[in-house]
Structures are given as structure tokens and as C-alpha cells.
PDB file of C-alpha atoms in Angstrom:
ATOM      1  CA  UNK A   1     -11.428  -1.360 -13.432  1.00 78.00           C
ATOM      2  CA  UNK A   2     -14.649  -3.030 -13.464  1.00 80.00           C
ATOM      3  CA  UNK A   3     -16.296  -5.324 -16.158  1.00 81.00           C
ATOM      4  CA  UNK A   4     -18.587  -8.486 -15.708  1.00 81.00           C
ATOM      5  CA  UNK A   5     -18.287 -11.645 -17.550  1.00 80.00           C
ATOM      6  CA  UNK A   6     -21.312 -14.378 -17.959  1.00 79.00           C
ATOM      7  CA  UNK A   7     -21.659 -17.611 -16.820  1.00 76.00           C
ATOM      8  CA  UNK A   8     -19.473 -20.069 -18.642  1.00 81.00           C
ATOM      9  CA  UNK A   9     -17.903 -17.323 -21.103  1.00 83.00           C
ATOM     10  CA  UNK A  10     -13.875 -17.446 -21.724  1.00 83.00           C
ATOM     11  CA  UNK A  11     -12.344 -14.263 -21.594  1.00 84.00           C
ATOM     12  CA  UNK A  12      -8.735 -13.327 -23.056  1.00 86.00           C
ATOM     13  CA  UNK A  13      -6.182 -10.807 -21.383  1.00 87.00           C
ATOM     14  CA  UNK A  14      -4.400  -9.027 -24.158  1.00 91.00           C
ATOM     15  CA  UNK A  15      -2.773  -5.060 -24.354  1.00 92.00           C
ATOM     16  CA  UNK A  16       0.150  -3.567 -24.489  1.00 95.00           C
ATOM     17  CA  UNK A  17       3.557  -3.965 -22.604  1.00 95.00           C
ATOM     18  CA  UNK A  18       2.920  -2.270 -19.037  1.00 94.00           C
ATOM     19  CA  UNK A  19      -0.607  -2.559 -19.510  1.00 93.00           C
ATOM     20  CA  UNK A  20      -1.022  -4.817 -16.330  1.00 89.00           C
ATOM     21  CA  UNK A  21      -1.893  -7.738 -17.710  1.00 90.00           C
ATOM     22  CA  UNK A  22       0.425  -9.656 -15.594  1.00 89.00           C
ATOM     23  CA  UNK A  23      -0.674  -7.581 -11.983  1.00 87.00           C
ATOM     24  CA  UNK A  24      -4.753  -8.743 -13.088  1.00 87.00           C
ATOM     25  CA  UNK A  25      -4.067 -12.772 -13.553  1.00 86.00           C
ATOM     26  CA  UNK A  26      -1.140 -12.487 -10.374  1.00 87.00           C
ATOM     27  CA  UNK A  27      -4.486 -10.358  -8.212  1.00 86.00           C
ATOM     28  CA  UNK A  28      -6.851 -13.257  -9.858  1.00 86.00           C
ATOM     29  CA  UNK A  29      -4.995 -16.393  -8.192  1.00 87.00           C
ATOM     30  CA  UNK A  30      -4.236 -14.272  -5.010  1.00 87.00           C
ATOM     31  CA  UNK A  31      -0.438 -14.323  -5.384  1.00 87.00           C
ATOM     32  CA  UNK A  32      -1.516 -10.479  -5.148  1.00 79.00           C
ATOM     33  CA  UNK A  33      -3.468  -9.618  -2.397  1.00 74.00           C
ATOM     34  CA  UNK A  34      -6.206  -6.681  -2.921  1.00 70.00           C
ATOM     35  CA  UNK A  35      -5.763  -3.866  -0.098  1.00 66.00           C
ATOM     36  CA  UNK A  36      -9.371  -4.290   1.250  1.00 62.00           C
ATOM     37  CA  UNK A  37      -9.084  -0.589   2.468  1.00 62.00           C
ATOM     38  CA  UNK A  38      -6.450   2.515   2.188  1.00 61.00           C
ATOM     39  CA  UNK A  39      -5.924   4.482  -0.905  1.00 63.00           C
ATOM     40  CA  UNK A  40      -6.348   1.519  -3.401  1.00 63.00           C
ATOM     41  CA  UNK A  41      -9.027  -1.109  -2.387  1.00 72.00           C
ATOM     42  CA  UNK A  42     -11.363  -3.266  -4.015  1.00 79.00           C
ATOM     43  CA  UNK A  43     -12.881  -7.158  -4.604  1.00 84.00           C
ATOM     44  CA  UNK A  44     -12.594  -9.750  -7.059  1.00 86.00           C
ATOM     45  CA  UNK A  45     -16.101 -11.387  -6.761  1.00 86.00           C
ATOM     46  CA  UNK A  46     -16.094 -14.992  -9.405  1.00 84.00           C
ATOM     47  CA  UNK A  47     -19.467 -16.486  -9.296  1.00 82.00           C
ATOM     48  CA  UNK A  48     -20.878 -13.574  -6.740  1.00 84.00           C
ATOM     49  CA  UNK A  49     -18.227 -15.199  -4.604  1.00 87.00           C
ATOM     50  CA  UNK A  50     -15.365 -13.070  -2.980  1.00 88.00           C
ATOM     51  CA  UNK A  51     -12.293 -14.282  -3.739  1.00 88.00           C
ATOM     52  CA  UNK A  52     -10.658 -13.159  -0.651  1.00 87.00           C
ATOM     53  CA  UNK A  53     -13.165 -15.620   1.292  1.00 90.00           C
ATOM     54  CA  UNK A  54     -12.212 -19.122  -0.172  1.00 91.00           C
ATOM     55  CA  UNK A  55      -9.325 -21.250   0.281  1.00 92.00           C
ATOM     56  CA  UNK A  56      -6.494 -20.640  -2.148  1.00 90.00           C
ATOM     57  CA  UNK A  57      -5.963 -24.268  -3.269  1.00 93.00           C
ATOM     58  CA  UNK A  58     -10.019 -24.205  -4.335  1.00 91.00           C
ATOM     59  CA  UNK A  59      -9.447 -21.359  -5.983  1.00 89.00           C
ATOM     60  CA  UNK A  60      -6.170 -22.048  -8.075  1.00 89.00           C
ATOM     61  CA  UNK A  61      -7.386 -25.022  -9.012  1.00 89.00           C
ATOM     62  CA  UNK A  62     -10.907 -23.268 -10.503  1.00 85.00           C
ATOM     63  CA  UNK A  63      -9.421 -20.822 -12.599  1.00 83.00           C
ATOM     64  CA  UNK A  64      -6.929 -21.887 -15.907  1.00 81.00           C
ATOM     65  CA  UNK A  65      -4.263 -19.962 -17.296  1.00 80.00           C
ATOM     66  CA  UNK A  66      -3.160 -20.872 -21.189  1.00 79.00           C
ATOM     67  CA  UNK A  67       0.148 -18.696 -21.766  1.00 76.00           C
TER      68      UNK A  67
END
């Protein structure tokens, strides 16, 4: 998957059950880790920033959730 989203834009994550809407907002806050190589790797970059290279508590703290 791969999509961009402007500065200061809110963004929504709706589908189907089994869609993986829960696996994208557990690999946003890191409580998934990305493989960063073997058959499934990839980045989260927020702000041109990886999110693999900050501190988690920055990062949790940057990002809201509204079930």
C-alpha cells in the first residue's frame, strides 16, 4: 500500500471486516513492527520522518486515534 497525505489533513480508516484496518493503526503506533527486509518490508515515513527512527513515547503521543 502506498498513499500520501498533506500537511495538516485528517484522514479516516474505514473498510470492511478483515480489511486491515486494525494491522495499519497497530503498524502506525509501532505496536507492529515493519520487517525492514525479508519477503514483506517497507517504511512508514510521517512528516518525511521514518517512524522506525524516533522514540516511541514521541511518537504515540503525535498521532490521535478517535474510535
Amino acid at each position: 500500500m502506498s498513499f500520501k497525505i498533506t500537511e495538516n489533513e485528517k484522514i479516516g480508516i474505514v473498510g470492511r471486516t478483515g480489511s486491515g484496518k486494525s494491522t495499519l493503526s497497530l503498524a502506525l503506533l509501532r505496536i507492529l513492527e515493519i520487517a525492514a527486509n525479508g519477503p514483506m518490508k517497507g517504511f512508514i515515513k510521517i512528516d518525511g520522518v521514518d517512524i522506525s527512527k524516533i522514540g516511541l513515547h514521541y511518537l504515540r503521543k503525535s498521532i490521535t486515534i478517535i474510535p
